[in-house]
Short mmCIF file of C-alpha atoms and ligand atoms in Angstrom, two decimals:
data_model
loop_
_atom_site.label_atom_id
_atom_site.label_comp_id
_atom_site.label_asym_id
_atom_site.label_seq_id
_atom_site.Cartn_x
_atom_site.Cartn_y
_atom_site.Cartn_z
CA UNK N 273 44.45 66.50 -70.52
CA UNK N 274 43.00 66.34 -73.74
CA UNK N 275 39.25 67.43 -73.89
CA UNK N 276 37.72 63.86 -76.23
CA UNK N 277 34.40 63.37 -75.90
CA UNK N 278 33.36 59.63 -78.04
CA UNK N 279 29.48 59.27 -77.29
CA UNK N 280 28.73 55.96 -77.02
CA UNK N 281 25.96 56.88 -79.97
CA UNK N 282 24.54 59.82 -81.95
CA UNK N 283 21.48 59.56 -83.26
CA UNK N 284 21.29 62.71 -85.75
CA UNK N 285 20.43 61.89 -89.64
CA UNK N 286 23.72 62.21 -91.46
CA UNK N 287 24.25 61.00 -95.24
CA UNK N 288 19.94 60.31 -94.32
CA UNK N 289 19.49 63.41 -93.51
CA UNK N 290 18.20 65.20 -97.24
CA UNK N 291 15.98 61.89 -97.71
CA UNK N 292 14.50 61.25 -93.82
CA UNK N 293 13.54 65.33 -94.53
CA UNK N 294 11.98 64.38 -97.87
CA UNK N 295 10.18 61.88 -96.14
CA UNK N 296 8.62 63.69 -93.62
CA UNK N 297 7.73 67.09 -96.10
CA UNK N 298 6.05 64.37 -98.02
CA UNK N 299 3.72 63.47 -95.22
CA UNK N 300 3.22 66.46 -94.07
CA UNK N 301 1.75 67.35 -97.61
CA UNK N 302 -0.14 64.76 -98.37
CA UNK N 303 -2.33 64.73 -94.90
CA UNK N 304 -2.77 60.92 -94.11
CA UNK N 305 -1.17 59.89 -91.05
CA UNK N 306 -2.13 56.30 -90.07
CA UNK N 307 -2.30 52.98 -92.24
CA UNK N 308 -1.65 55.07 -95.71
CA UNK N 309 0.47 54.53 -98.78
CA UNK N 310 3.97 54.97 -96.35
CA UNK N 311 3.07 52.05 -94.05
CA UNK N 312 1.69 49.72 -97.05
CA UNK N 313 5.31 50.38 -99.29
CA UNK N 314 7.32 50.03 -96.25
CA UNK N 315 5.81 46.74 -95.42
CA UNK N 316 6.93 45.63 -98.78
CA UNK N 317 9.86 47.21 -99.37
CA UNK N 318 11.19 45.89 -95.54
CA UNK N 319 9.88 42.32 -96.94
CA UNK N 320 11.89 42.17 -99.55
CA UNK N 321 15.00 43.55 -97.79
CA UNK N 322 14.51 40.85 -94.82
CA UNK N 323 13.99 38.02 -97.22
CA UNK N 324 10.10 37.36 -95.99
CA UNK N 325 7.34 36.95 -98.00
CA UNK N 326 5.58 39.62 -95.40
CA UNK N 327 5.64 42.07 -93.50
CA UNK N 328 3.31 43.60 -90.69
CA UNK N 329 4.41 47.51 -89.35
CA UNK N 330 3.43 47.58 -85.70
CA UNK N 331 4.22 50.12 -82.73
CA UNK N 332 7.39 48.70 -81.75
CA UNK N 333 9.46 45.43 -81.44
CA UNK N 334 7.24 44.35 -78.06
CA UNK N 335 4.02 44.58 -79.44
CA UNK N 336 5.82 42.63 -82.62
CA UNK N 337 6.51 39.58 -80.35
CA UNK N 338 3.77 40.05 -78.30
CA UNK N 339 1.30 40.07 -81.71
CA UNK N 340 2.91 36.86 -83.12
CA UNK N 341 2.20 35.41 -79.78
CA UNK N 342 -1.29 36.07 -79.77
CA UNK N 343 -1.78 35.53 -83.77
CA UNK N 344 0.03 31.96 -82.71
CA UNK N 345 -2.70 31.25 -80.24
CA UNK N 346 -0.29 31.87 -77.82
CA UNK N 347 -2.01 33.08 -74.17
CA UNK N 348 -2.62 32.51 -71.25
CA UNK N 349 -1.81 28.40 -69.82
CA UNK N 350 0.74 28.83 -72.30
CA UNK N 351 4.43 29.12 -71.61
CA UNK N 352 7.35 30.03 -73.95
CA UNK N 353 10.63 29.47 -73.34
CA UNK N 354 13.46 32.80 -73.59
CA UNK N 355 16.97 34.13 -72.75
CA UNK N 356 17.10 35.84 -69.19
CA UNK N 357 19.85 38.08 -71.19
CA UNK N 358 18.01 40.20 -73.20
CA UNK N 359 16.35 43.46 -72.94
CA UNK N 360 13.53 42.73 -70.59
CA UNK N 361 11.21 43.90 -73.29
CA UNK N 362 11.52 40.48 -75.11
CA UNK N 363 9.99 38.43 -71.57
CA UNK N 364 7.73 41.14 -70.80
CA UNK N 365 6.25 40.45 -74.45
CA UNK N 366 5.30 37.25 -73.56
CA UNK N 367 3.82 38.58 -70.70
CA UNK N 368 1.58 40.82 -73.06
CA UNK N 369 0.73 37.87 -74.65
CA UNK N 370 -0.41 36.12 -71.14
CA UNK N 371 1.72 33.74 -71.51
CA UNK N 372 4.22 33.04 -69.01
CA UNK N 373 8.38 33.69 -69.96
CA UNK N 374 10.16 30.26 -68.81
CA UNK N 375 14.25 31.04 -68.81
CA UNK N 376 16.66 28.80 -70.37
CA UNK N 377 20.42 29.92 -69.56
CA UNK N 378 22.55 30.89 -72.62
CA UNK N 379 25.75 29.59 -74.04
CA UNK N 380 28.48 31.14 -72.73
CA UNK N 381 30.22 32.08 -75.93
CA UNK N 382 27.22 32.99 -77.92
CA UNK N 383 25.57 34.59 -75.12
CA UNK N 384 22.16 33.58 -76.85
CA UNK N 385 19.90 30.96 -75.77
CA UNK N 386 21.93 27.80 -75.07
CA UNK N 387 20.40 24.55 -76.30
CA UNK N 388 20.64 21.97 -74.00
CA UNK N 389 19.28 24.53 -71.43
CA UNK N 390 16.36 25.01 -73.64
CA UNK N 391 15.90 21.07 -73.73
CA UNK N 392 15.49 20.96 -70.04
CA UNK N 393 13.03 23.94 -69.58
CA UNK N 394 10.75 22.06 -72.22
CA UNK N 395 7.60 21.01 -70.56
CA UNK N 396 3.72 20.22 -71.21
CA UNK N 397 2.64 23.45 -71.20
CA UNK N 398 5.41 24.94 -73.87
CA UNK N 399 4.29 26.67 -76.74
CA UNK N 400 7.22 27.92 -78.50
CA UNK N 401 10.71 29.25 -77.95
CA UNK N 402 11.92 32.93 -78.34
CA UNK N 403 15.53 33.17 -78.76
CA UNK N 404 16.97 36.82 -79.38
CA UNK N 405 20.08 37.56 -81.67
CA UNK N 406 21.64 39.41 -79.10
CA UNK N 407 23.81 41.79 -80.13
CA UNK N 408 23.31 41.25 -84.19
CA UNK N 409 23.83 37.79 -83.66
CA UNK N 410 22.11 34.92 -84.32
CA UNK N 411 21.28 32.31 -82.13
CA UNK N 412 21.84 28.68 -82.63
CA UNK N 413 18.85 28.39 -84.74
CA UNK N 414 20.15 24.59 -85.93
CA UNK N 415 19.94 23.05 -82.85
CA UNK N 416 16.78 25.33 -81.72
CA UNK N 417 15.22 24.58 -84.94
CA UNK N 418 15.93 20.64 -84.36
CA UNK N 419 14.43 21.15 -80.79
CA UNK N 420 11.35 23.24 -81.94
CA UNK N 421 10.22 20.40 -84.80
CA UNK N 422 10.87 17.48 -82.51
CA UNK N 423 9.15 19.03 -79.42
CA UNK N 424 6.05 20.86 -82.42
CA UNK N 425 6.84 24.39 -81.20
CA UNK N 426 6.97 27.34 -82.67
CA UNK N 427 9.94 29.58 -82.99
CA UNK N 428 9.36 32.97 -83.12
CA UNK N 429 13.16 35.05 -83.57
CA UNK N 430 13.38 38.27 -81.69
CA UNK N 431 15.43 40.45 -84.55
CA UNK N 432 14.85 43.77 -82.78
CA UNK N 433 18.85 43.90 -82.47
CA UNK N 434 19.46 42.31 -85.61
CA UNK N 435 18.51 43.84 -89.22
CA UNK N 436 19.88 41.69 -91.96
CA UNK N 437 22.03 39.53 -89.80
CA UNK N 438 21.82 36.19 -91.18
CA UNK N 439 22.27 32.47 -89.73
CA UNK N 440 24.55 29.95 -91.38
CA UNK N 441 23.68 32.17 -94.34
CA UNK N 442 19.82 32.41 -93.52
CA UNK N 443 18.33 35.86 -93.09
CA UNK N 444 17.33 35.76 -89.13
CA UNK N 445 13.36 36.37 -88.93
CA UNK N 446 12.82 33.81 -91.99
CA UNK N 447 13.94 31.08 -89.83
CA UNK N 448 11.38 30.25 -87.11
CA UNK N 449 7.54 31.30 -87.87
CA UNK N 450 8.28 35.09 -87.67
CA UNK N 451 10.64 37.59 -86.84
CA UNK N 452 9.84 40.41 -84.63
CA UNK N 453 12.09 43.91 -85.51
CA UNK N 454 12.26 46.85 -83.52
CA UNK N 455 13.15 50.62 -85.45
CA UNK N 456 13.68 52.40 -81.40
CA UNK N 457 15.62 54.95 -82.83
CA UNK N 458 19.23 53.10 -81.35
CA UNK N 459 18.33 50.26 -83.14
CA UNK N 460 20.31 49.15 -86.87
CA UNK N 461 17.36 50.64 -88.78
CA UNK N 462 16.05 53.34 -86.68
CA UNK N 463 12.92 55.62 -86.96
CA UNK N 464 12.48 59.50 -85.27
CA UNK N 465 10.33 57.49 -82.84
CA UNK N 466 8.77 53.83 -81.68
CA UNK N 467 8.22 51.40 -84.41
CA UNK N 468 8.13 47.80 -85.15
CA UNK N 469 7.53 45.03 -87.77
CA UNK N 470 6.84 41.37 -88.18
CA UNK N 471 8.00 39.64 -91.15
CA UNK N 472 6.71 36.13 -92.10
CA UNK N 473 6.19 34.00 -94.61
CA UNK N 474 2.79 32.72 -93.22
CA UNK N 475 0.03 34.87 -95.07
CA UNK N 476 -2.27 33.59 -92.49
CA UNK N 477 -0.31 34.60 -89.59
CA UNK N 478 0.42 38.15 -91.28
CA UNK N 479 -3.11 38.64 -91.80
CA UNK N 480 -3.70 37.99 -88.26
CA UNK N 481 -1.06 40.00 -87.03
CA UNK N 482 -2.59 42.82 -89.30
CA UNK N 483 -6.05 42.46 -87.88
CA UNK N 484 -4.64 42.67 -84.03
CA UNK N 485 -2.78 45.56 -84.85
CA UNK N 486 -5.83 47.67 -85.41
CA UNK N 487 -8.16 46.85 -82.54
CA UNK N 488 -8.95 43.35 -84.31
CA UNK N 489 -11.51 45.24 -86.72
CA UNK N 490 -12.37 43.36 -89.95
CA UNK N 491 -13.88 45.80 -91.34
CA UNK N 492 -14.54 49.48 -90.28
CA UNK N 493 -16.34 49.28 -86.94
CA UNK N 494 -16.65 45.46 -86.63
CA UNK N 495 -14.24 43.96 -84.08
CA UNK N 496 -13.71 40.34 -84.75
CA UNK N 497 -11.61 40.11 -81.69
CA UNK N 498 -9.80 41.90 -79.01
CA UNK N 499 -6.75 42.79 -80.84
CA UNK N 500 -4.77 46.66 -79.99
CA UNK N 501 -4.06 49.81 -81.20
CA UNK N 502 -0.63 49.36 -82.39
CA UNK N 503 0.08 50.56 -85.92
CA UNK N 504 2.88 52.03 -87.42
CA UNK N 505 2.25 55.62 -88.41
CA UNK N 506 2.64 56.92 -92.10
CA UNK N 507 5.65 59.56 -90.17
CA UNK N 508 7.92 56.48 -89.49
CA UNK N 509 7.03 54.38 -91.89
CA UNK N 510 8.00 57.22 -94.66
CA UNK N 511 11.07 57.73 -91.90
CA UNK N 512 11.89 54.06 -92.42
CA UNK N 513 11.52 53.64 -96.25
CA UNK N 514 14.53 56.96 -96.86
CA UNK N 515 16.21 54.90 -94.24
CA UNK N 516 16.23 51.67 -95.75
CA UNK N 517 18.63 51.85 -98.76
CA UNK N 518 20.96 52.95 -96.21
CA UNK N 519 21.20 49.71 -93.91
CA UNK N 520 23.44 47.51 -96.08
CA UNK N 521 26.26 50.36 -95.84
CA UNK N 522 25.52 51.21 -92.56
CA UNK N 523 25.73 47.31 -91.04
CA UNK N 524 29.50 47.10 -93.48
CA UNK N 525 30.55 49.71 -91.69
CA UNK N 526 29.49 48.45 -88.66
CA UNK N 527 31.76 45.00 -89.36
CA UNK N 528 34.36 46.81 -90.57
CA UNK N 529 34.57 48.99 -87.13
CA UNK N 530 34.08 45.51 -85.14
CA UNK N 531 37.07 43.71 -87.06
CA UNK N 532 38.75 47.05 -86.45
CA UNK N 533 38.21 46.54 -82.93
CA UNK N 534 38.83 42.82 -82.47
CA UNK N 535 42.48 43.19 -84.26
CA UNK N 536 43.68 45.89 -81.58
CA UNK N 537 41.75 44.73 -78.48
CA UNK N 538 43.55 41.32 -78.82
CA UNK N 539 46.32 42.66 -76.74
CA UNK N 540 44.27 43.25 -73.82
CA UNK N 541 43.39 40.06 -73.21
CA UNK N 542 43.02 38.31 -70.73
CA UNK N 543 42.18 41.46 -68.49
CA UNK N 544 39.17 42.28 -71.47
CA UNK N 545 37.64 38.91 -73.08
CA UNK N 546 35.64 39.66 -76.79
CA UNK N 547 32.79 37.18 -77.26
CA UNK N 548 34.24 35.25 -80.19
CA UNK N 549 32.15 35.62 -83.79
CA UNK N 550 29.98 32.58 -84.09
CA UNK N 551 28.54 33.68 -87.35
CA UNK N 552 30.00 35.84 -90.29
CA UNK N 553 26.13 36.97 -90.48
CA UNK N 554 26.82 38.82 -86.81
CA UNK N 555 25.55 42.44 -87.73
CA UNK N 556 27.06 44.15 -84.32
CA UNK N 557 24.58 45.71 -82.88
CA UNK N 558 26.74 46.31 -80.13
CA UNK N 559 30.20 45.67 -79.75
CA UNK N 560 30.49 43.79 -76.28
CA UNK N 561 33.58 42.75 -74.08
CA UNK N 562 33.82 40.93 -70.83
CA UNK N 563 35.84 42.37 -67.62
CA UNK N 564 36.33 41.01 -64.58
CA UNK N 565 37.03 44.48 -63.30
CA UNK N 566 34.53 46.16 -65.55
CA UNK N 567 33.18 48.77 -62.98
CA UNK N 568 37.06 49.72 -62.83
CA UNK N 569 37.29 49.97 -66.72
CA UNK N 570 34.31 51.62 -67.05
CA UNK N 571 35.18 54.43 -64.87
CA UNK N 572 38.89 55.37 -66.41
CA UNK N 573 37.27 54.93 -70.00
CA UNK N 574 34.69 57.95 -68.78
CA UNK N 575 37.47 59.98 -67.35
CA UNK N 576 39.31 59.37 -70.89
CA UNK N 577 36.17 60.81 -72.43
CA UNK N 578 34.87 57.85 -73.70
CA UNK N 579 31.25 56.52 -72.97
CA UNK N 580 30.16 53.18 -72.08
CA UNK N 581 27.02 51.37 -71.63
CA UNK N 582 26.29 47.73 -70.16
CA UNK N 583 23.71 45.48 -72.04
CA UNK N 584 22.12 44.38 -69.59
CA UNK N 585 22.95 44.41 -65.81
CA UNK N 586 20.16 42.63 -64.42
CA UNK N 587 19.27 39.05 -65.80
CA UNK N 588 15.58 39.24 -67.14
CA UNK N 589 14.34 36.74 -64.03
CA UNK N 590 16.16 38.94 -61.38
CA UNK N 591 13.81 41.91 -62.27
CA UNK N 592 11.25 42.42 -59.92
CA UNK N 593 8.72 42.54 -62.54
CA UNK N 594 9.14 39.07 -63.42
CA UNK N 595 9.37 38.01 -59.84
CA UNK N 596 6.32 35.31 -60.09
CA UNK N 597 7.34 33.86 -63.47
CA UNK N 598 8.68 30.41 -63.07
CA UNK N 599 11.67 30.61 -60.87
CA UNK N 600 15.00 30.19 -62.83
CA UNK N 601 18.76 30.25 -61.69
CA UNK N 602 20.74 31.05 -64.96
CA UNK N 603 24.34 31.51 -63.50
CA UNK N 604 25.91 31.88 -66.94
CA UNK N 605 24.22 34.93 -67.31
CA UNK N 606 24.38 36.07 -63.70
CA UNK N 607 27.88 36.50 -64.42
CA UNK N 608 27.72 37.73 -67.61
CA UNK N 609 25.91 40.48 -66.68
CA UNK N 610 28.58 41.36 -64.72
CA UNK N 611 31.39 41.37 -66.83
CA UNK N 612 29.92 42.73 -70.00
CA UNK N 613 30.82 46.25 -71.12
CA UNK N 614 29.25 47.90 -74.56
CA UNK N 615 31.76 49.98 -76.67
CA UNK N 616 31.29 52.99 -78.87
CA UNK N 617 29.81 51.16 -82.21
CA UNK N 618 28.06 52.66 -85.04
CA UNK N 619 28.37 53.85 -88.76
CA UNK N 620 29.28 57.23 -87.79
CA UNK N 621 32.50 56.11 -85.95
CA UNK N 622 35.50 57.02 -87.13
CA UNK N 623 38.63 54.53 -87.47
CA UNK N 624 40.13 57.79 -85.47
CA UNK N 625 37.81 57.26 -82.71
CA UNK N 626 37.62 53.57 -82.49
CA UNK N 627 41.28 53.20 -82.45
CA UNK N 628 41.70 55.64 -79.70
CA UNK N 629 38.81 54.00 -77.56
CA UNK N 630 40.70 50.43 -78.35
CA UNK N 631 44.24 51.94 -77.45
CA UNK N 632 42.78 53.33 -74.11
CA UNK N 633 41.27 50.19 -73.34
CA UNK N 634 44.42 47.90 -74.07
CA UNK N 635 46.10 50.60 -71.74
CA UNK N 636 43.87 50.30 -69.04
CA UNK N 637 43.46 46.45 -69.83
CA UNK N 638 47.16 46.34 -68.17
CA UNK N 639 46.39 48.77 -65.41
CA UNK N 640 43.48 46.15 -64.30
CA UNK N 641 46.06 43.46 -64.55
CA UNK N 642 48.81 44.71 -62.66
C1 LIG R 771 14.75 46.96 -78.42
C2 LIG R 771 14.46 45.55 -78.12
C3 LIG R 771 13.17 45.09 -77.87
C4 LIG R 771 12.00 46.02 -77.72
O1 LIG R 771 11.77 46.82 -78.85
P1 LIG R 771 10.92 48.16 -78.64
O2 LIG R 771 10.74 48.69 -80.03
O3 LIG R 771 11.71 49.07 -77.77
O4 LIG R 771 9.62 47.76 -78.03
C5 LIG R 771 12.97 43.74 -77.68
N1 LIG R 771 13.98 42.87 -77.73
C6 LIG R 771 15.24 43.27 -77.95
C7 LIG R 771 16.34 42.25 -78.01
C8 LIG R 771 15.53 44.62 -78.15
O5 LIG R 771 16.80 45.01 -78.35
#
C-alpha cells in the first residue's frame, strides 16, 4: 500500500510566508497593538478589494453579523430570517443580537437560502434576512433582494465563506446593507488567529458598527451605549494586509482545482452528485459532493489516505442550542446534511493530488454502486 497522506487543509504561510513575517516584525517593533495604523489601512485596503465604500475590522465573522444586527436596530422582538445549513455561528449571531433566527429551507441545488421558503417564513415581527454564500457561493440575492424591498427588510450577506465571490457579477457583501467576513484562519483570507470585518456602503451604519466594537465609547471613557469589546488587533490586521494581495491568485487557483475536479468526478455519477455552479462568481470555499452512501465513501477515502470533512452534519435548528427558536422542519437540508461530503480544496493543492483524490473517488463511486 502506498503511504499518501492529502490533508484535507494546511494552514502554514507558503508564497505569504516572507510578507505575513514582515508583518508581524513590524508590529512587534513599533509597540501598538490595538486600533493602530494596521487595523485603520486594512480597513481600507479590504474596502477597496471587496468593492465597499467601508469597512469595520471586528473579532471575528459572528460578532460581524451580530454588530450589523445591533447597528440595524436589530434586538430583541425582532426576528430574522436564515439558512438552517450553515455553520451554526451565522444563527447563533442573531442570537447575540437578541433577536430570534427563523429558518427558511434552502434550494436544493444552490444549497443557500431558497426563496419561496423565505416568502413563507416572512412575518410581522421580521427584520431582515441573512442568507450565507455557502461554500463561496452566492445566494439568490435577485429574488432575496426583490423579497427584502417589497417586504422593507434588510439584507445583511454572511460572506464569512466567501471573499471576492461575486453575484450575477456583483461583489457579495455590497449587495444587501452589509457583508459580514470572517479571516478564522481556514477561511479564503485567513489570519494567525480570530478576525472579522464588515464592509458597507452606509457611513452611518459603519460608524455604528465602529462605536459597538469598542465598548460603544464615543470618546475615551464615555460609553454612549452598550456596545463590546470586539476589535481587530494591529497582529492580524498587519497579518491580513501581507495576505491580501495574495487572494485573487489564491481564489484562481481555487477554480481552477474545482473545474479540475468537476471534469473527472463526472464519471462517478450518479453514486457521487456535485452541486451544479449557479454562479461563475462561486469562489469554492469548499468543494462539496453529495453521497447517498457517504459514511461508506468517507471511510475508504481515509484508508486511501485522503481526508474528508462534512459541512455541516447537523441542520442549524436540530442543534440543541437553538432548541427554543421557532420550530422549523427544513427536510431539504435534513437530507443534505446527510449526503454532503467536503473534498481536499485549497491553493496549495496540487493537480497531482486532486487528481488522485478524484480517481479514488470515481473508483470507489463504482464500489458504492455495485
Ligand atoms: C466561519 C463562519 C462564521 C463564523 O465566523 P467566525 O470568524 O468563526 O466567528 C459564520 N458564518 C459562516 C458561514 C462561516 O463559515
Amino acid at each position: 500500500m502506498t503511504a499518501r497522506h492529502i490533508p484535507f487543509m494546511t494552514l502554514a504561510p507558503r508564497e505569504d510566508g516572507a510578507a505575513v513575517r514582515g508583518a508581524i516584525e513590524r508590529v512587534v517593533a513599533r509597540g501598538w497593538y490595538v486600533l493602530g495604523p494596521e487595523v485603520e489601512a486594512f480597513e481600507s485596503e479590504f474596502a477597496a478589494a471587496m468593492g465597499a465604500a467601508s469597512s469595520v475590522g471586528v473579532g471575528n465573522g459572528t460578532d460581524a453579523i451580530a454588530l450589523i444586527l445591533r447597528a440595524l436596530g436589530i434586538g430583541p422582538g425582532d426576528e430574522v430570517i436564515t439558512t438552517p445549513l450553515s455553520a451554526a455561528y451565522s444563527a447563533l449571531a442573531v442570537v447575540m443580537a437578541g433577536a430570534r433566527p427563523v429558518f427558511a429551507d434552502i434550494d436544493p441545488e444552490r444549497l443557500t437560502l431558497d426563496p419561496e421558503q423565505v416568502a413563507r417564513a416572512i412575518g410581522p415581527r421580521t427584520r431582515a434576512i441573512l442568507p450565507v454564500h455557502l461554500y463561496g457561493q452566492a445566494a439568490d440575492m435577485e429574488a432575496i433582494g426583490r423579497l427584502a424591498s417589497r417586504h422593507n427588510l434588510a439584507v445583511v450577506e454572511d460572506c464569512c465563506q466567501a471573499h471576492l465571490a461575486t453575484s450575477g457579477g456583483r461583489p457579495v457583501g455590497t449587495i444587501g446593507i452589509a457583508g459580514a467576513f470572517s479571516f478564522y484562519p481556514t477561511k479564503n483570507l485567513g489570519a494567525l488567529g480570530d478576525a472579522g470585518a464588515v464592509v458597507t456602503s452606509d457611513r452611518a451604519l459603519a460608524d455604528r458598527v465602529r462605536r459597538l466594537r469598542n465598548g460603544g465609547q464615543t470618546d475615551r471613557y464615555h460609553h454612549a451605549e452598550a456596545g463590546v469589546n470586539s476589535r481587530l488587533d494591529e497582529m492580524q490586521a498587519a497579518v491580513l494586509r501581507a495576505r491580501l494581495p495574495f487572494l485573487r491568485g489564491w481564489t484562481a487557483r481555487r477554480r481552477a482545482l474545482a473545474a479540475r475536479y468537476r471534469s473527472a468526478l463526472a464519471a462517478a455519477s450518479p453514486a457521487i452528485e456535485m452541486p451544479r455552479e449557479m454562479d461563475a462568481g462561486h469562489v469554492y470555499h469548499l468543494f462539496v459532493v453529495r453521497a447517498k452512501a457517504r459514511a461508506d465513501l468517507q471511510a475508504r477515502l481515509a484508508a486511501d489516505g485522503i481526508e474528508t470533512l462534512i459541512h455541516y452534519p447537523i441542520p442549524i435548528p436540530r442543534q440543541p442550542a437553538l432548541a427554543d427558536t421557532r420550530p422549523a422542519d427544513c427536510p431539504i437540508a435534513n437530507r443534505a446534511c446527510e449526503e454532503i461530503l467536503s473534498l481536499p480544496l485549497h491553493p496549495g493543492l496540487s493537480d497531482e493530488d486532486a487528481d488522485a483524490v478524484a480517481a479514488a473517488i470515481v473508483n470507489k463511486g463504482s464500489g458504492v454502486v455495485s
